[in-house]
Coordinates of C-alpha atoms in Angstrom, one line a residue:
G16 CA 111.4 11.0 -94.3
V17 CA 107.6 10.7 -94.8
R18 CA 107.3 8.2 -92.0
H19 CA 109.4 10.5 -89.7
N20 CA 107.1 13.5 -90.5
S21 CA 104.0 11.4 -89.8
H22 CA 105.3 10.3 -86.4
L23 CA 106.1 13.9 -85.6
C24 CA 102.6 15.0 -86.6
A25 CA 101.0 12.2 -84.6
A26 CA 103.1 13.0 -81.5
S27 CA 102.3 16.6 -81.8
S28 CA 98.6 15.9 -82.1
A29 CA 98.6 13.6 -79.1
V30 CA 100.4 16.3 -77.1
Q31 CA 97.8 18.8 -78.2
V32 CA 94.9 16.6 -77.3
R33 CA 96.3 15.8 -73.9
G34 CA 96.9 19.5 -73.3
E35 CA 93.3 20.3 -74.2
A36 CA 92.0 17.6 -71.9
H37 CA 94.1 18.8 -69.0
A38 CA 92.9 22.4 -69.6
A39 CA 89.2 21.2 -69.7
A40 CA 89.6 19.3 -66.6
A41 CA 91.3 22.2 -64.9
T42 CA 88.5 24.5 -66.0
A43 CA 85.8 22.1 -64.7
A44 CA 87.6 21.7 -61.4
A45 CA 87.8 25.5 -61.1
G46 CA 84.1 25.8 -61.8
S47 CA 83.2 23.1 -59.3
A48 CA 85.4 24.8 -56.7
A49 CA 83.8 28.2 -57.3
A50 CA 80.3 26.6 -57.1
A51 CA 81.3 24.9 -53.9
A52 CA 82.7 28.1 -52.5
T53 CA 79.4 29.9 -53.0
G54 CA 77.7 27.1 -51.1
G55 CA 75.0 26.6 -53.7
G56 CA 76.4 24.3 -56.4
G57 CA 74.1 23.5 -59.2
Q58 CA 71.0 24.3 -57.2
A59 CA 72.2 27.8 -56.5
Q60 CA 72.9 28.4 -60.2
A61 CA 69.4 27.1 -61.1
G62 CA 67.9 29.3 -58.4
G63 CA 69.8 32.3 -59.7
R64 CA 68.7 31.6 -63.2
G65 CA 65.0 31.4 -61.9
A66 CA 65.3 34.7 -60.1
G67 CA 67.0 36.3 -63.0
R68 CA 64.2 35.0 -65.3
A69 CA 61.5 36.4 -63.0
A70 CA 63.3 39.8 -62.9
A71 CA 63.7 39.8 -66.6
Q72 CA 60.0 39.1 -67.1
A73 CA 59.1 41.9 -64.6
N74 CA 61.3 44.3 -66.5
A75 CA 59.8 43.2 -69.8
A76 CA 56.3 43.7 -68.4
N77 CA 57.2 47.2 -67.2
E78 CA 58.6 48.1 -70.6
M79 CA 55.7 46.6 -72.5
P80 CA 52.8 48.9 -73.4
F81 CA 49.9 48.6 -71.0
P82 CA 47.4 46.9 -73.4
E83 CA 49.9 44.2 -74.2
A84 CA 50.9 43.8 -70.6
W85 CA 47.2 43.6 -69.5
K86 CA 46.5 41.0 -72.2
A87 CA 49.5 38.9 -71.1
F88 CA 48.3 39.1 -67.4
C89 CA 44.8 38.0 -68.3
A90 CA 46.2 35.1 -70.4
T91 CA 48.3 33.8 -67.5
N92 CA 46.9 31.0 -65.4
P93 CA 45.5 32.7 -62.2
R94 CA 47.4 30.2 -60.1
L95 CA 50.7 31.2 -61.6
R96 CA 50.2 34.9 -61.5
D97 CA 52.7 37.0 -59.5
P98 CA 50.6 38.8 -56.8
K99 CA 52.7 41.9 -57.3
A100 CA 52.2 42.0 -61.1
L101 CA 48.8 43.6 -61.2
P102 CA 49.5 46.4 -58.6
A103 CA 52.7 47.3 -60.4
L104 CA 50.9 47.4 -63.7
V105 CA 48.0 49.5 -62.4
R106 CA 50.3 52.1 -60.8
R107 CA 51.6 52.8 -64.2
G108 CA 48.2 54.2 -65.2
V109 CA 45.2 52.4 -66.7
P110 CA 44.2 53.7 -70.2
Q111 CA 40.7 55.0 -70.3
E112 CA 39.6 52.4 -72.9
L113 CA 40.6 49.5 -70.6
R114 CA 39.6 51.0 -67.3
S115 CA 36.2 49.3 -67.1
D116 CA 37.8 45.9 -67.7
V117 CA 40.5 46.5 -65.1
W118 CA 38.0 47.7 -62.5
A119 CA 35.6 44.9 -63.1
H120 CA 38.5 42.4 -62.7
C121 CA 39.7 44.0 -59.5
L122 CA 36.2 43.8 -57.9
G123 CA 35.1 40.5 -59.5
V124 CA 32.2 42.2 -61.3
E125 CA 30.7 39.8 -63.9
P126 CA 27.5 40.2 -65.7
A127 CA 25.8 37.1 -64.3
A128 CA 26.8 38.0 -60.7
A129 CA 25.7 41.6 -61.1
A130 CA 22.3 40.5 -62.4
A131 CA 21.9 38.0 -59.6
A132 CA 22.7 40.7 -57.0
A133 CA 20.1 43.1 -58.5
A134 CA 17.5 40.3 -58.5
E135 CA 18.4 39.5 -54.8
A136 CA 17.9 43.2 -53.9
L137 CA 14.5 43.2 -55.5
G138 CA 13.6 40.1 -53.6
V139 CA 14.6 41.6 -50.3
A140 CA 12.5 44.7 -51.1
A141 CA 9.5 42.6 -52.1
A142 CA 9.7 40.5 -48.9
A143 CA 10.0 43.6 -46.7
A144 CA 6.9 45.1 -48.4
E145 CA 5.0 41.9 -48.0
A146 CA 5.9 41.8 -44.3
S147 CA 4.9 45.4 -43.9
E148 CA 1.4 44.5 -45.2
D149 CA 1.0 41.8 -42.6
T150 CA 2.6 43.6 -39.6
P151 CA 2.1 47.4 -39.6
S152 CA 4.9 49.3 -38.1
R153 CA 5.0 50.8 -34.6
F154 CA 7.1 53.7 -35.9
G155 CA 6.3 57.0 -37.6
S156 CA 3.3 59.3 -37.6
G157 CA 0.9 60.9 -40.1
I158 CA -0.1 57.5 -41.4
S159 CA -3.8 57.2 -42.4
R160 CA -5.5 54.7 -40.2
P161 CA -7.4 51.8 -41.8
S162 CA -11.0 52.4 -42.5
S163 CA -12.0 49.3 -40.4
T164 CA -10.3 50.7 -37.3
P165 CA -12.8 52.4 -35.1
E166 CA -12.3 56.0 -34.2
V167 CA -12.2 56.9 -30.4
T168 CA -14.8 59.6 -29.6
P169 CA -14.3 62.2 -26.9
E170 CA -17.0 60.6 -24.8
Q171 CA -15.2 57.2 -24.9
A172 CA -11.9 58.8 -24.1
S173 CA -13.4 60.6 -21.1
R174 CA -15.0 57.4 -19.7
S175 CA -11.8 55.3 -20.1
G176 CA -8.8 55.6 -18.0
S177 CA -6.2 55.3 -20.8
P178 CA -5.9 55.5 -24.6
R179 CA -5.7 51.7 -24.7
E180 CA -9.0 51.2 -22.8
A181 CA -10.6 53.8 -25.0
A182 CA -9.5 52.0 -28.1
N183 CA -10.8 48.7 -26.8
E184 CA -14.1 50.2 -25.8
A185 CA -14.6 51.7 -29.2
A186 CA -13.8 48.4 -30.8
A187 CA -16.3 46.6 -28.6
E188 CA -19.1 49.0 -29.4
E189 CA -18.6 48.5 -33.2
G190 CA -18.3 44.7 -32.9
V191 CA -14.6 44.5 -33.6
P192 CA -12.8 41.9 -31.5
K193 CA -10.4 43.0 -28.8
P194 CA -6.9 43.5 -30.2
S195 CA -4.3 40.9 -29.3
G196 CA -0.8 39.9 -30.3
R197 CA 1.0 42.8 -32.0
A198 CA -1.9 45.2 -31.5
A199 CA -1.9 44.5 -27.8
E200 CA 1.8 45.4 -27.6
L201 CA 1.2 49.0 -28.5
T202 CA 2.3 51.4 -25.8
E203 CA 0.1 54.0 -24.2
A204 CA 2.4 56.7 -25.8
E205 CA 1.9 55.2 -29.2
L206 CA -1.9 55.1 -28.9
A207 CA -1.9 58.7 -27.6
A208 CA 0.2 59.7 -30.6
G209 CA -2.3 58.3 -33.0
V210 CA -0.7 55.0 -33.9
P211 CA -3.7 52.8 -34.5
P212 CA -4.0 49.1 -33.6
P213 CA -4.4 47.0 -36.7
A214 CA -7.8 45.6 -37.4
P215 CA -7.9 41.8 -37.4
G216 CA -7.9 40.3 -40.9
T217 CA -7.3 43.5 -42.8
R218 CA -4.6 43.9 -45.4
A219 CA -3.7 47.1 -47.2
P220 CA -3.7 47.0 -51.0
P221 CA -0.2 46.7 -52.5
E222 CA -0.7 49.8 -54.6
E223 CA -1.5 52.0 -51.5
L224 CA 1.2 53.8 -49.6
R225 CA 1.7 51.9 -46.4
E226 CA 3.5 52.3 -43.1
T227 CA 6.6 50.1 -43.0
P228 CA 9.1 48.9 -40.5
R229 CA 12.6 50.4 -40.2
S230 CA 14.1 47.3 -41.8
V231 CA 12.9 48.1 -45.3
A232 CA 15.5 50.8 -45.7
S233 CA 17.1 53.1 -43.2
A234 CA 18.4 56.6 -43.8
S235 CA 21.5 56.3 -41.6
P236 CA 23.0 58.3 -40.2
R237 CA 20.2 60.8 -40.4
D238 CA 17.8 58.8 -38.2
S239 CA 19.9 58.9 -35.1
D240 CA 16.8 58.7 -32.7
G241 CA 15.9 55.3 -34.0
T242 CA 12.4 56.1 -35.1
V243 CA 11.9 55.7 -38.8
G244 CA 8.5 55.5 -40.5
G245 CA 6.7 56.6 -43.5
R246 CA 5.1 55.3 -46.6
L247 CA 6.2 52.7 -49.1
E248 CA 6.0 53.7 -52.8
E249 CA 6.7 51.7 -55.9
V250 CA 9.9 52.9 -57.7
T251 CA 12.0 51.8 -60.5
M252 CA 15.1 49.9 -59.5
V253 CA 17.9 47.9 -61.2
G254 CA 16.1 45.0 -62.9
G255 CA 12.5 46.2 -62.3
P256 CA 10.1 47.8 -60.0
G257 CA 10.3 47.6 -56.2
Y258 CA 9.1 49.2 -53.0
L259 CA 11.0 51.9 -51.0
L260 CA 10.3 54.3 -48.2
H261 CA 9.0 57.5 -49.6
R262 CA 11.2 59.6 -47.4
I263 CA 14.3 57.6 -48.4
N264 CA 13.4 58.1 -52.1
E265 CA 13.1 61.8 -51.5
L266 CA 16.6 61.9 -50.0
I267 CA 18.0 60.0 -53.0
E268 CA 16.2 62.3 -55.4
A269 CA 17.7 65.4 -53.7
D270 CA 21.2 63.9 -53.9
V271 CA 20.8 62.8 -57.5
L272 CA 20.1 66.4 -58.5
R273 CA 23.3 67.5 -56.8
T274 CA 25.5 64.8 -58.4
F275 CA 27.8 65.9 -61.2
P276 CA 25.3 68.5 -62.6
N277 CA 28.0 70.1 -64.8
V278 CA 29.7 66.9 -66.0
A279 CA 28.5 66.5 -69.6
A280 CA 29.5 62.8 -69.8
F281 CA 27.3 61.9 -66.9
Q282 CA 24.3 64.0 -67.9
E283 CA 24.4 63.0 -71.6
A284 CA 24.6 59.3 -70.8
D285 CA 21.3 59.4 -68.7
G286 CA 23.4 59.2 -65.6
P287 CA 20.8 60.7 -63.2
N288 CA 18.2 58.1 -64.0
S289 CA 20.8 55.3 -63.7
L290 CA 21.9 56.8 -60.4
R291 CA 18.4 56.8 -59.1
R292 CA 17.9 53.1 -59.9
V293 CA 21.3 52.1 -58.4
L294 CA 20.8 54.0 -55.1
R295 CA 17.3 52.7 -54.7
T296 CA 18.5 49.2 -55.2
I297 CA 21.3 49.6 -52.7
A298 CA 18.9 51.1 -50.1
A299 CA 16.3 48.4 -50.6
G300 CA 18.7 45.4 -50.8
D301 CA 20.9 46.2 -47.8
Q302 CA 18.3 47.1 -45.2
E303 CA 20.7 48.0 -42.4
L304 CA 22.9 50.1 -44.7
G305 CA 20.1 51.9 -46.4
Y306 CA 21.2 55.2 -48.0
C307 CA 23.7 57.7 -46.8
Q308 CA 24.9 60.9 -48.5
S309 CA 28.2 60.5 -50.4
M310 CA 27.2 57.0 -51.7
N311 CA 25.8 58.9 -54.6
F312 CA 29.2 60.1 -55.8
I313 CA 30.7 56.6 -55.5
A314 CA 27.8 55.0 -57.5
A315 CA 28.0 57.8 -60.1
N316 CA 31.7 57.2 -60.7
F317 CA 31.0 53.6 -61.3
I318 CA 28.2 54.4 -63.7
M319 CA 30.4 56.6 -65.8
V320 CA 33.2 54.0 -66.1
L321 CA 31.3 50.7 -66.1
G322 CA 28.4 52.0 -68.1
D323 CA 25.8 49.5 -66.7
D324 CA 23.3 49.9 -63.9
A325 CA 23.6 46.3 -62.7
A326 CA 27.4 46.4 -62.8
A327 CA 27.5 49.7 -60.9
H328 CA 25.2 48.4 -58.2
F329 CA 27.2 45.3 -57.8
A330 CA 30.5 47.2 -57.8
V331 CA 29.4 49.5 -55.0
R332 CA 28.5 46.4 -52.8
R333 CA 31.8 44.7 -53.7
L334 CA 33.9 47.8 -53.0
L335 CA 32.4 48.3 -49.5
R336 CA 33.3 44.7 -48.8
K337 CA 36.8 44.9 -50.2
L338 CA 37.6 48.1 -48.4
D339 CA 35.8 47.0 -45.2
T340 CA 34.2 50.5 -45.1
R341 CA 30.5 49.5 -45.0
C342 CA 30.3 50.8 -41.4
W343 CA 31.3 54.3 -42.6
Y344 CA 27.8 54.7 -43.8
T345 CA 25.7 52.9 -41.1
D346 CA 24.2 54.4 -38.1
G347 CA 26.8 56.0 -35.8
M348 CA 29.7 55.8 -38.3
Q349 CA 31.9 54.2 -35.8
Q350 CA 34.4 52.9 -38.3
L351 CA 34.8 56.3 -39.9
R352 CA 35.8 57.8 -36.5
A353 CA 38.1 54.8 -35.9
D354 CA 39.8 55.3 -39.3
T355 CA 40.1 59.0 -38.5
H356 CA 42.2 58.0 -35.5
V357 CA 44.3 55.7 -37.6
L358 CA 44.9 58.5 -40.1
E359 CA 45.8 60.8 -37.3
E360 CA 48.4 58.4 -36.0
L361 CA 49.9 57.8 -39.4
M362 CA 50.1 61.6 -39.9
R363 CA 52.0 61.9 -36.6
E364 CA 54.5 59.3 -37.8
R365 CA 54.8 60.1 -41.5
V366 CA 54.1 63.8 -41.9
P367 CA 54.8 65.2 -38.4
S368 CA 55.0 68.9 -39.5
V369 CA 51.4 68.7 -40.9
Y370 CA 50.2 66.9 -37.8
A371 CA 51.7 69.6 -35.5
A372 CA 50.2 72.4 -37.6
L373 CA 46.7 70.9 -37.4
R374 CA 47.0 70.2 -33.7
A375 CA 48.2 73.8 -33.1
H376 CA 44.9 75.1 -34.5
R377 CA 42.8 72.4 -32.8
F378 CA 41.6 71.2 -36.1
D379 CA 39.4 68.1 -36.0
F380 CA 40.8 65.4 -38.3
L381 CA 37.2 64.1 -38.9
F382 CA 36.6 67.2 -41.1
V383 CA 39.2 65.8 -43.5
S384 CA 38.3 62.1 -43.3
S385 CA 34.6 62.7 -43.7
K386 CA 35.2 64.7 -46.9
W387 CA 37.9 62.5 -48.4
F388 CA 37.1 59.0 -47.2
M389 CA 33.3 58.8 -47.5
C390 CA 33.3 60.0 -51.1
L391 CA 36.6 58.2 -51.8
F392 CA 38.1 61.5 -53.0
V393 CA 35.3 62.0 -55.7
T394 CA 34.5 65.5 -54.5
T395 CA 38.1 66.4 -53.8
L396 CA 39.9 65.2 -57.0
S397 CA 38.8 65.2 -60.6
G398 CA 39.8 64.1 -64.0
E399 CA 42.7 61.8 -64.4
A400 CA 43.9 62.3 -60.8
L401 CA 40.6 60.8 -59.5
M402 CA 40.7 58.0 -62.0
R403 CA 44.4 57.1 -61.1
V404 CA 43.5 57.1 -57.4
W405 CA 40.6 54.8 -58.0
D406 CA 42.8 52.5 -60.1
V407 CA 45.1 51.8 -57.2
M408 CA 42.3 51.8 -54.7
L409 CA 40.3 49.1 -56.4
C410 CA 43.5 47.1 -56.8
D411 CA 45.2 47.5 -53.5
G412 CA 42.2 48.1 -51.2
I413 CA 42.0 50.2 -48.1
E414 CA 45.8 50.6 -48.0
A415 CA 45.7 52.8 -51.1
V416 CA 43.0 55.0 -49.4
F417 CA 45.4 55.8 -46.5
R418 CA 48.4 56.1 -48.8
V419 CA 46.7 58.7 -51.0
A420 CA 45.4 60.7 -48.0
L421 CA 48.9 60.9 -46.6
A422 CA 50.4 61.8 -50.0
M423 CA 47.9 64.6 -50.4
L424 CA 48.7 66.0 -47.0
A425 CA 52.5 65.7 -47.7
L426 CA 52.1 67.4 -51.1
G427 CA 50.0 70.2 -49.4
T428 CA 52.4 70.7 -46.6
R429 CA 53.3 74.3 -47.7
A430 CA 49.7 75.4 -47.9
I431 CA 48.8 73.8 -44.5
L432 CA 51.7 75.4 -42.7
A433 CA 50.8 78.8 -44.2
A434 CA 47.4 78.7 -42.6
Q435 CA 47.2 81.3 -39.8
T436 CA 43.8 80.4 -38.3
H437 CA 41.4 77.5 -37.9
D438 CA 39.1 79.1 -40.5
D439 CA 42.0 79.2 -42.9
L440 CA 42.3 75.4 -42.6
V441 CA 38.6 74.9 -43.0
F442 CA 38.5 76.9 -46.2
L443 CA 41.7 75.1 -47.4
F444 CA 40.3 71.6 -47.0
Q445 CA 36.8 72.6 -48.2
D446 CA 38.2 73.7 -51.5
W447 CA 41.3 71.6 -51.7
Q448 CA 43.5 72.1 -54.8
L449 CA 46.0 69.3 -55.4
P450 CA 49.4 71.0 -56.0
A451 CA 50.6 68.1 -58.1
T452 CA 49.9 66.0 -61.2
A453 CA 48.2 62.6 -61.1
E454 CA 51.5 60.9 -61.7
E455 CA 53.2 62.8 -58.9
L456 CA 50.3 62.0 -56.5
I457 CA 50.6 58.2 -57.2
A458 CA 54.4 58.3 -57.0
A459 CA 54.2 60.1 -53.6
A460 CA 51.6 57.6 -52.3
Y461 CA 54.0 54.7 -52.9
D462 CA 57.3 56.6 -52.2
P463 CA 59.1 55.0 -49.2
K464 CA 60.5 58.3 -48.2
T465 CA 57.1 60.2 -48.3
V466 CA 54.6 57.7 -46.9
G467 CA 56.7 54.8 -46.0
P468 CA 55.7 51.1 -45.6
I469 CA 52.0 50.3 -44.7
S470 CA 51.4 46.6 -44.5
R471 CA 47.8 45.3 -44.7
A472 CA 48.2 43.3 -41.5
E473 CA 49.5 46.3 -39.6
L474 CA 46.7 48.6 -41.0
A475 CA 44.0 46.0 -40.1
Q476 CA 45.3 45.8 -36.6
R477 CA 45.3 49.6 -36.2
R478 CA 41.8 49.8 -37.5
R479 CA 40.5 47.1 -35.1
H480 CA 42.1 48.7 -32.1
A481 CA 40.8 52.1 -33.0
A482 CA 37.3 50.7 -33.6
S483 CA 37.3 49.2 -30.1
Q484 CA 37.9 52.7 -28.6
V485 CA 35.1 54.5 -30.4
N486 CA 31.3 54.7 -29.7
K487 CA 28.4 56.0 -31.7
V488 CA 27.7 59.0 -29.4
D489 CA 31.2 60.4 -29.9
T490 CA 30.9 60.0 -33.7
R491 CA 27.5 61.7 -33.9
D492 CA 28.7 64.6 -31.8
A493 CA 31.8 65.1 -33.8
M494 CA 29.9 64.9 -37.1
F495 CA 27.5 67.5 -35.8
R496 CA 30.3 69.9 -34.9
N497 CA 31.9 69.5 -38.3
K498 CA 28.6 70.1 -40.1
C499 CA 28.2 73.3 -38.2
A500 CA 31.7 74.3 -39.0
R501 CA 31.1 73.9 -42.7

């Protein structure tokens, strides 16, 4: 009986084992068939797991507090970073205590690079000042003539047939050699206007105020006639003293006094003096760019956030390069007019009701772009709304500038459509009040239904095409009309 029971148990166990084996085989076959049916097999499963892992990491980053998410992003190998990770993180809103770090990262502002940029600007200014000593400028008026240059008497002028001959005769009577080279190139009009030929072998002392060529620093777009001149004076810049045109320094000084006069944080942190140094360094270091109104607000915003003169100066230069907006501030402002055309076309496509209303009142879109774009919304937005806009702008580039402009127009549709006259629109945009919170503005700027897709490649192509259709004369005329309208 015992043996019989043992055989029964053994047979039962064998049957059970065989049954489990068949079930496992059937399950494996079914799994293989399912994988084959999907067409991916094991690789598809692995790919699915990878995509799921990436999605899980993205969701975890979105749920993670910003400081922890920022720390994790910085700790990630730059080669392995998801290019969409930082833009998505920044759109959530950068905490004030981390804003300087995030902005510096987006623009590549490092202390060593910032110090090197300031030193380079000082070197450019010093070289231009040295060149102005050797080669006096042909531009300008009201410059005291060197003591060694002979005066032309009325008798000499009456005996001579031209101002040049009179100058040469006066030089000969006083034993001064006949001018040659640069002095011989002076035109009759210049001599008649009082521009003296340089005396051979003379050099103006460095501490004196001297005439200087246009290349030291321009005042674009103010000097539209192409004649810039004046005196050099020694001023304090980022990193040390340097030379700058007196008239350019006066323009900077006037704008410094108008920059954030009621912002306590800017005034108490010695912001005006920092702004003077930064703007002077920009004007002296980039001789073609020089100084243009509205750059003061951009530099001041960097000063308040970054808290360092060298970093603010370097950040302005890097920002203009990243946005490709340097030509907004150069003579003629061709790129500003071109980008106005781009904004106009995007308005027609994305917010047609606003476009139609502005067109109906013959409203010039340059009035909007010159106020919003050149200051990068600093004089239009304030507080957290401005900071949030700059967060995404420094991260996403020029795309964010157009997105924010379109979002502001879309959010202000009701007020724009309510305007009855052209003057109503002028007053509306002159004193623009954002009818939304900072969060709503950023959400609208990246909402597919409000603004829609704007790829960088498409935007770059639009800007290039628009720039090819614009010339300096058109831009100057339009800017003059808008200035009169204001």
